[in-house]
């Protein structure tokens, strides 16, 4: 089998795995077909980029397994006019997917190295509607608020108050919530006129949402 056929076969299996795990939204599947996960996985694990598994990246972080990325994106219900905040840039893969669905994506991370490397990939892919910055994501991005959608790719003990405050009325936030690494739930929060509606989606495992900036350069 030629290299081209091999990659095509792996991508077909990749999309099949997404569907089998419950990612059924046509726009999300199209975005995940278009955005190659390969460039976001470096070093020893590059050859496993098309497997449905989380993989280690720099700064002690991970790139989430694609089916979880797909399910979180699906739950976010992003429309083409939406302005989205992502807390936890990581590899940049989730933001790249969102770039195909939203009008504008702002993504923040506490690790400068991750922001720098993700920015390079975004430029190489010509993703002009993604803005990256190094900051403490637990405080959101007040200067760009309010947001139509907020996605958090690290686990908090509770949905962070500053992020809830930066969500528009009718807006949606998807966030992993849990007291420990072992017990976490993915929560969908919808902001209404008179409060918040919480829906528990599925068990997950994410790195913790930490305050402050990382010590890397």
Coordinates of C-alpha atoms in Angstrom, one line a residue:
X1 CA 0.0 0.0 0.0
X2 CA 1.4 3.4 -0.9
X3 CA 2.0 6.1 1.8
X4 CA -0.9 8.2 0.3
X5 CA -3.3 5.3 0.5
X6 CA -2.1 4.4 4.0
X7 CA -2.9 8.0 5.2
X8 CA -6.3 8.0 3.5
X9 CA -7.1 4.6 5.2
X10 CA -6.0 5.9 8.6
X11 CA -8.1 9.0 8.2
X12 CA -11.1 7.0 7.2
X13 CA -10.7 4.8 10.3
X14 CA -10.2 8.0 12.4
X15 CA -13.6 9.4 11.2
X16 CA -15.3 6.0 11.8
X17 CA -13.9 5.9 15.3
X18 CA -15.4 9.4 15.9
X19 CA -18.8 8.4 14.7
X20 CA -18.8 5.2 16.7
X21 CA -18.1 7.2 19.9
X22 CA -21.1 9.5 19.3
X23 CA -19.7 12.4 17.2
X24 CA -22.5 12.7 14.7
X25 CA -22.8 16.5 14.0
X26 CA -22.0 16.9 10.3
X27 CA -20.2 20.3 10.7
X28 CA -18.0 18.9 13.5
X29 CA -17.1 15.8 11.5
X30 CA -16.3 17.9 8.5
X31 CA -14.0 20.2 10.5
X32 CA -12.2 17.2 12.0
X33 CA -11.8 15.7 8.6
X34 CA -10.3 18.9 7.3
X35 CA -7.9 19.6 10.2
X36 CA -5.1 17.1 10.3
X37 CA -4.2 16.1 13.8
X38 CA -0.7 15.1 12.6
X39 CA 1.0 18.5 12.9
X40 CA -0.2 18.8 16.5
X41 CA 1.5 15.6 17.7
X42 CA 5.3 15.8 17.7
X43 CA 8.2 13.6 18.5
X44 CA 7.8 9.9 19.6
X45 CA 4.1 9.9 19.4
X46 CA 3.7 11.5 15.9
X47 CA 2.9 8.1 14.3
X48 CA -0.1 7.7 16.7
X49 CA -1.7 10.9 15.7
X50 CA -4.7 9.2 14.0
X51 CA -5.5 6.9 17.0
X52 CA -8.4 7.8 19.3
X53 CA -6.2 8.3 22.4
X54 CA -4.8 11.1 24.4
X55 CA -1.1 11.7 23.9
X56 CA 1.6 13.6 25.9
X57 CA 2.8 17.0 24.6
X58 CA 5.2 19.6 26.0
X59 CA 5.0 21.2 29.5
X60 CA 3.5 18.1 31.1
X61 CA 0.2 18.5 29.2
X62 CA -1.8 16.2 26.8
X63 CA -3.6 16.4 23.5
X64 CA -7.1 15.1 24.2
X65 CA -8.3 12.0 22.4
X66 CA -10.1 13.0 19.2
X67 CA -13.5 11.6 20.2
X68 CA -13.5 13.7 23.3
X69 CA -12.5 16.8 21.2
X70 CA -15.4 15.9 18.9
X71 CA -18.0 15.4 21.7
X72 CA -17.0 18.6 23.5
X73 CA -17.2 20.6 20.2
X74 CA -20.5 19.0 19.4
X75 CA -21.9 20.0 22.8
X76 CA -20.7 23.5 22.3
X77 CA -23.1 24.0 19.4
X78 CA -21.0 26.6 17.6
X79 CA -22.6 28.6 14.9
X80 CA -20.7 30.5 12.1
X81 CA -21.2 33.9 13.7
X82 CA -20.0 32.9 17.2
X83 CA -17.1 34.3 19.1
X84 CA -15.5 31.5 21.1
X85 CA -13.0 31.5 24.0
X86 CA -10.9 28.4 24.6
X87 CA -9.2 28.1 28.0
X88 CA -6.2 25.8 27.6
X89 CA -4.6 26.0 24.1
X90 CA -2.4 22.9 24.7
X91 CA -1.4 21.6 21.3
X92 CA -3.7 23.9 19.5
X93 CA -5.8 21.1 18.0
X94 CA -9.1 22.0 19.6
X95 CA -8.8 25.7 18.6
X96 CA -8.0 24.6 15.0
X97 CA -11.2 22.6 14.9
X98 CA -13.2 25.5 16.3
X99 CA -11.7 27.8 13.7
X100 CA -13.6 25.9 11.1
X101 CA -16.9 26.5 12.9
X102 CA -16.8 29.9 14.5
X103 CA -16.3 33.5 13.3
X104 CA -13.5 34.1 15.8
X105 CA -11.6 32.0 18.3
X106 CA -9.6 33.3 21.2
X107 CA -7.4 30.7 22.9
X108 CA -5.3 31.2 26.0
X109 CA -2.8 29.1 27.9
X110 CA -0.5 29.6 30.9
X111 CA 2.4 28.0 29.1
X112 CA 4.3 30.4 26.7
X113 CA 5.9 27.5 24.8
X114 CA 2.6 25.9 24.0
X115 CA 1.1 29.2 22.8
X116 CA 4.2 29.8 20.6
X117 CA 4.1 26.3 19.1
X118 CA 0.4 26.4 18.5
X119 CA 0.7 29.9 16.9
X120 CA 3.3 28.5 14.4
X121 CA 0.9 25.7 13.4
X122 CA -2.0 28.1 13.0
X123 CA 0.1 30.3 10.7
X124 CA 1.3 27.3 8.7
X125 CA -2.4 26.2 8.2
X126 CA -3.4 29.8 7.4
X127 CA -6.0 29.9 10.3
X128 CA -6.5 33.6 10.4
X129 CA -9.4 33.7 12.7
X130 CA -7.6 32.3 15.7
X131 CA -5.9 34.6 18.3
X132 CA -3.5 33.0 20.8
X133 CA -2.2 34.6 24.0
X134 CA -0.4 33.6 27.2
X135 CA -2.5 34.3 30.2
X136 CA -4.1 32.8 33.3
X137 CA -7.2 31.2 31.7
X138 CA -9.1 30.9 35.0
X139 CA -9.8 34.6 34.7
X140 CA -11.0 34.3 31.1
X141 CA -10.4 37.2 28.8
X142 CA -12.4 40.2 30.1
X143 CA -11.2 42.6 27.4
X144 CA -12.8 40.4 24.7
X145 CA -16.0 39.4 26.6
X146 CA -18.8 38.5 26.3
X147 CA -18.4 35.3 24.4
X148 CA -21.0 33.2 22.6
X149 CA -19.2 30.0 23.6
X150 CA -16.5 29.0 26.1
X151 CA -14.7 25.7 26.2
X152 CA -12.3 24.7 29.0
X153 CA -9.8 21.9 28.4
X154 CA -8.7 21.5 32.0
X155 CA -10.7 20.4 35.0
X156 CA -12.0 22.8 37.6
X157 CA -13.6 22.0 40.9
X158 CA -16.6 24.1 39.8
X159 CA -17.4 26.0 36.6
X160 CA -15.2 29.1 37.1
X161 CA -17.2 32.2 38.1
X162 CA -15.2 34.7 35.9
X163 CA -15.8 32.5 32.9
X164 CA -19.6 32.2 33.6
X165 CA -19.7 36.0 33.9
X166 CA -18.1 36.4 30.5
X167 CA -20.7 34.2 28.8
X168 CA -23.5 35.9 26.8
X169 CA -27.1 35.3 27.7
X170 CA -28.0 32.2 25.6
X171 CA -24.3 31.2 25.6
X172 CA -22.9 27.8 26.2
X173 CA -19.8 26.7 28.2
X174 CA -18.4 23.1 28.1
X175 CA -16.1 22.4 31.0
X176 CA -14.7 19.3 32.8
X177 CA -15.5 19.5 36.5
X178 CA -14.2 17.3 39.4
X179 CA -12.4 17.3 42.7
X180 CA -9.7 14.8 41.6
X181 CA -8.0 13.4 38.6
X182 CA -10.0 10.2 38.9
X183 CA -13.5 11.5 39.1
X184 CA -14.5 14.2 36.6
X185 CA -17.6 15.0 34.6
X186 CA -18.0 16.9 31.4
X187 CA -20.6 19.7 32.1
X188 CA -22.5 21.8 29.6
X189 CA -23.6 25.1 31.1
X190 CA -26.2 27.2 29.3
X191 CA -26.7 30.8 30.5
X192 CA -30.3 32.0 30.7
X193 CA -31.9 35.3 31.6
X194 CA -32.4 34.1 35.2
X195 CA -29.5 31.7 35.8
X196 CA -27.6 28.7 34.6
X197 CA -28.7 25.3 33.3
X198 CA -26.3 22.5 34.0
X199 CA -26.2 19.2 32.0
X200 CA -23.8 16.4 32.8
X201 CA -22.6 14.8 29.6
X202 CA -20.0 12.0 30.4
X203 CA -17.1 11.0 32.6
X204 CA -13.7 12.4 31.5
X205 CA -10.1 12.8 32.6
X206 CA -8.3 16.1 32.1
X207 CA -5.3 17.9 33.7
X208 CA -6.3 20.3 36.4
X209 CA -7.1 24.0 35.7
X210 CA -4.3 25.9 37.5
X211 CA -4.0 29.5 38.3
X212 CA -0.9 31.6 37.4
X213 CA 1.5 31.3 34.5
X214 CA 3.7 28.2 33.8
X215 CA 7.4 28.4 34.6
X216 CA 8.5 27.5 31.0
X217 CA 9.9 30.1 28.7

